[in-house]
């Protein structure tokens, strides 16, 4: 295992507790929606996107048609396209055969942690680093789903509360350390202020819409 | 839904999601688009990270919440940021921040 994979594993450790907590929620939601346990785990392995999984379980419980459930599962994940577009800039030298496999594990965390690493001066193989982050996040997702399926709604509230704090605190620390210049600060402020209201208006889409809006506004202002 | 329908739904959503994830890696013209709009994608990345923070702090189950838990989350975040300013160590600041929030919630309840 290369030093950069290990570095990625270490960085991924910062978001792993939140991943476990979120996917415990997925496991519980899958139980409530009456999924077979194997299908619950398969949904995390194959889709690996908690918001889409929640949306699909919810729609299935309301007796929507199969095609509608699939469409929602895909549409909620549109953000991955933008994330992969960004990551593709860092993985220029990587053979496409390897990317075919590792593309499956693009998530907000594996993408953002790699993105922030790309901005540091350290000489790092970003693809190895990304793979390290994925080892942590994907494992955490599987473990979380399995726990959720096993315990149902029995997770102590204090533990669940603490675990969900890791992701926002970790990204705050990365933002504090990495945001440079007024344009990046503007993008951060737009993301901070507009995501919650937009998420209320467009459940499941607010984060994506606010981020695209921030990108458009700040890029236009810079030009 | 029957078990078969569930497996079909998961398979369909997984295939569609994989296309979204993999297309920019595997289709060369899309890579060029990514290169051309690198500034835009950088700002989008910052906004996504910031949005994840504010969403986690202010929303719960799709609703806006301003209760005791929100205050405790902000205290945990402030402790983590203060600690990071002091020691410049992200993992340690992360655990101190989250740990202090859990401790406060445990003491209050």
PDB file of C-alpha atoms in Angstrom, chain B residues 1-108:
ATOM      1  CA  UNK B   1     -42.814  -3.856  -3.423  1.00  0.00           C
ATOM      2  CA  UNK B   2     -41.878  -7.469  -3.944  1.00  0.00           C
ATOM      3  CA  UNK B   3     -38.297  -8.657  -3.425  1.00  0.00           C
ATOM      4  CA  UNK B   4     -37.804  -8.859  -7.191  1.00  0.00           C
ATOM      5  CA  UNK B   5     -39.058  -5.285  -7.651  1.00  0.00           C
ATOM      6  CA  UNK B   6     -36.646  -4.109  -4.966  1.00  0.00           C
ATOM      7  CA  UNK B   7     -33.701  -5.725  -6.696  1.00  0.00           C
ATOM      8  CA  UNK B   8     -34.793  -4.208 -10.024  1.00  0.00           C
ATOM      9  CA  UNK B   9     -35.159  -0.751  -8.428  1.00  0.00           C
ATOM     10  CA  UNK B  10     -31.705  -0.978  -6.844  1.00  0.00           C
ATOM     11  CA  UNK B  11     -30.162  -2.263 -10.082  1.00  0.00           C
ATOM     12  CA  UNK B  12     -31.778   0.492 -12.156  1.00  0.00           C
ATOM     13  CA  UNK B  13     -30.801   3.314  -9.788  1.00  0.00           C
ATOM     14  CA  UNK B  14     -27.287   1.896  -9.426  1.00  0.00           C
ATOM     15  CA  UNK B  15     -26.791   1.748 -13.204  1.00  0.00           C
ATOM     16  CA  UNK B  16     -28.057   5.312 -13.723  1.00  0.00           C
ATOM     17  CA  UNK B  17     -25.946   6.629 -10.856  1.00  0.00           C
ATOM     18  CA  UNK B  18     -22.864   4.836 -12.155  1.00  0.00           C
ATOM     19  CA  UNK B  19     -23.250   6.517 -15.548  1.00  0.00           C
ATOM     20  CA  UNK B  20     -23.323   9.933 -13.814  1.00  0.00           C
ATOM     21  CA  UNK B  21     -20.248   9.073 -11.789  1.00  0.00           C
ATOM     22  CA  UNK B  22     -18.198   7.454 -14.529  1.00  0.00           C
ATOM     23  CA  UNK B  23     -19.015   9.508 -17.654  1.00  0.00           C
ATOM     24  CA  UNK B  24     -16.626  12.399 -16.885  1.00  0.00           C
ATOM     25  CA  UNK B  25     -13.801   9.912 -16.222  1.00  0.00           C
ATOM     26  CA  UNK B  26     -14.342   7.775 -19.285  1.00  0.00           C
ATOM     27  CA  UNK B  27     -15.608  10.125 -21.989  1.00  0.00           C
ATOM     28  CA  UNK B  28     -12.735  12.329 -23.165  1.00  0.00           C
ATOM     29  CA  UNK B  29     -14.845  15.303 -24.446  1.00  0.00           C
ATOM     30  CA  UNK B  30     -16.318  15.651 -20.954  1.00  0.00           C
ATOM     31  CA  UNK B  31     -12.810  15.777 -19.466  1.00  0.00           C
ATOM     32  CA  UNK B  32     -12.106  18.741 -21.721  1.00  0.00           C
ATOM     33  CA  UNK B  33     -15.245  20.459 -20.426  1.00  0.00           C
ATOM     34  CA  UNK B  34     -13.949  19.932 -16.875  1.00  0.00           C
ATOM     35  CA  UNK B  35     -10.601  21.468 -17.808  1.00  0.00           C
ATOM     36  CA  UNK B  36     -12.233  24.480 -19.447  1.00  0.00           C
ATOM     37  CA  UNK B  37     -14.447  25.259 -16.458  1.00  0.00           C
ATOM     38  CA  UNK B  38     -11.979  24.567 -13.681  1.00  0.00           C
ATOM     39  CA  UNK B  39     -12.678  27.909 -11.919  1.00  0.00           C
ATOM     40  CA  UNK B  40     -16.419  27.260 -11.930  1.00  0.00           C
ATOM     41  CA  UNK B  41     -15.915  23.725 -10.575  1.00  0.00           C
ATOM     42  CA  UNK B  42     -13.594  25.042  -7.849  1.00  0.00           C
ATOM     43  CA  UNK B  43     -16.240  27.477  -6.607  1.00  0.00           C
ATOM     44  CA  UNK B  44     -18.917  24.782  -6.805  1.00  0.00           C
ATOM     45  CA  UNK B  45     -16.683  22.548  -4.650  1.00  0.00           C
ATOM     46  CA  UNK B  46     -16.296  25.233  -1.981  1.00  0.00           C
ATOM     47  CA  UNK B  47     -20.047  25.933  -2.007  1.00  0.00           C
ATOM     48  CA  UNK B  48     -20.867  22.221  -1.635  1.00  0.00           C
ATOM     49  CA  UNK B  49     -18.554  21.887   1.379  1.00  0.00           C
ATOM     50  CA  UNK B  50     -20.079  25.021   2.956  1.00  0.00           C
ATOM     51  CA  UNK B  51     -23.606  23.854   2.171  1.00  0.00           C
ATOM     52  CA  UNK B  52     -22.990  20.495   3.838  1.00  0.00           C
ATOM     53  CA  UNK B  53     -21.935  22.396   6.976  1.00  0.00           C
ATOM     54  CA  UNK B  54     -24.943  24.724   7.163  1.00  0.00           C
ATOM     55  CA  UNK B  55     -27.360  21.928   6.212  1.00  0.00           C
ATOM     56  CA  UNK B  56     -26.039  19.680   8.980  1.00  0.00           C
ATOM     57  CA  UNK B  57     -26.185  22.472  11.541  1.00  0.00           C
ATOM     58  CA  UNK B  58     -29.579  23.962  10.726  1.00  0.00           C
ATOM     59  CA  UNK B  59     -31.720  21.222   9.188  1.00  0.00           C
ATOM     60  CA  UNK B  60     -33.015  18.055  10.769  1.00  0.00           C
ATOM     61  CA  UNK B  61     -35.188  15.613   8.850  1.00  0.00           C
ATOM     62  CA  UNK B  62     -35.857  18.241   6.165  1.00  0.00           C
ATOM     63  CA  UNK B  63     -37.017  20.876   8.676  1.00  0.00           C
ATOM     64  CA  UNK B  64     -35.327  24.052   9.890  1.00  0.00           C
ATOM     65  CA  UNK B  65     -34.504  23.701  13.609  1.00  0.00           C
ATOM     66  CA  UNK B  66     -33.310  26.297  16.121  1.00  0.00           C
ATOM     67  CA  UNK B  67     -33.403  24.307  19.350  1.00  0.00           C
ATOM     68  CA  UNK B  68     -30.976  23.367  22.074  1.00  0.00           C
ATOM     69  CA  UNK B  69     -29.328  20.780  19.809  1.00  0.00           C
ATOM     70  CA  UNK B  70     -28.553  23.504  17.254  1.00  0.00           C
ATOM     71  CA  UNK B  71     -26.866  25.617  19.958  1.00  0.00           C
ATOM     72  CA  UNK B  72     -24.850  22.600  21.114  1.00  0.00           C
ATOM     73  CA  UNK B  73     -23.765  21.880  17.516  1.00  0.00           C
ATOM     74  CA  UNK B  74     -22.562  25.478  17.132  1.00  0.00           C
ATOM     75  CA  UNK B  75     -20.674  25.243  20.442  1.00  0.00           C
ATOM     76  CA  UNK B  76     -19.020  22.000  19.281  1.00  0.00           C
ATOM     77  CA  UNK B  77     -18.063  23.675  16.006  1.00  0.00           C
ATOM     78  CA  UNK B  78     -16.685  26.756  17.800  1.00  0.00           C
ATOM     79  CA  UNK B  79     -14.645  24.564  20.151  1.00  0.00           C
ATOM     80  CA  UNK B  80     -13.226  22.613  17.195  1.00  0.00           C
ATOM     81  CA  UNK B  81     -12.311  25.782  15.276  1.00  0.00           C
ATOM     82  CA  UNK B  82     -10.743  27.366  18.380  1.00  0.00           C
ATOM     83  CA  UNK B  83      -8.794  24.213  19.119  1.00  0.00           C
ATOM     84  CA  UNK B  84      -7.627  23.994  15.497  1.00  0.00           C
ATOM     85  CA  UNK B  85      -6.393  27.602  15.641  1.00  0.00           C
ATOM     86  CA  UNK B  86      -4.370  26.649  18.681  1.00  0.00           C
ATOM     87  CA  UNK B  87      -2.896  23.263  17.736  1.00  0.00           C
ATOM     88  CA  UNK B  88      -3.319  23.118  13.888  1.00  0.00           C
ATOM     89  CA  UNK B  89      -4.257  19.440  14.035  1.00  0.00           C
ATOM     90  CA  UNK B  90      -7.502  18.547  12.206  1.00  0.00           C
ATOM     91  CA  UNK B  91      -8.194  15.048  13.657  1.00  0.00           C
ATOM     92  CA  UNK B  92      -7.617  16.227  17.219  1.00  0.00           C
ATOM     93  CA  UNK B  93      -9.726  19.370  16.749  1.00  0.00           C
ATOM     94  CA  UNK B  94     -12.455  17.226  15.193  1.00  0.00           C
ATOM     95  CA  UNK B  95     -12.638  14.858  18.139  1.00  0.00           C
ATOM     96  CA  UNK B  96     -12.409  17.642  20.729  1.00  0.00           C
ATOM     97  CA  UNK B  97     -15.231  19.579  19.002  1.00  0.00           C
ATOM     98  CA  UNK B  98     -17.579  16.614  18.549  1.00  0.00           C
ATOM     99  CA  UNK B  99     -16.681  15.279  22.001  1.00  0.00           C
ATOM    100  CA  UNK B 100     -17.439  18.589  23.724  1.00  0.00           C
ATOM    101  CA  UNK B 101     -20.855  18.748  22.001  1.00  0.00           C
ATOM    102  CA  UNK B 102     -21.691  15.205  23.120  1.00  0.00           C
ATOM    103  CA  UNK B 103     -20.540  16.001  26.669  1.00  0.00           C
ATOM    104  CA  UNK B 104     -22.711  19.141  26.837  1.00  0.00           C
ATOM    105  CA  UNK B 105     -25.745  17.273  25.529  1.00  0.00           C
ATOM    106  CA  UNK B 106     -25.188  14.476  28.033  1.00  0.00           C
ATOM    107  CA  UNK B 107     -24.872  16.975  30.916  1.00  0.00           C
ATOM    108  CA  UNK B 108     -28.018  18.871  29.883  1.00  0.00           C
TER     109      UNK B 108
END
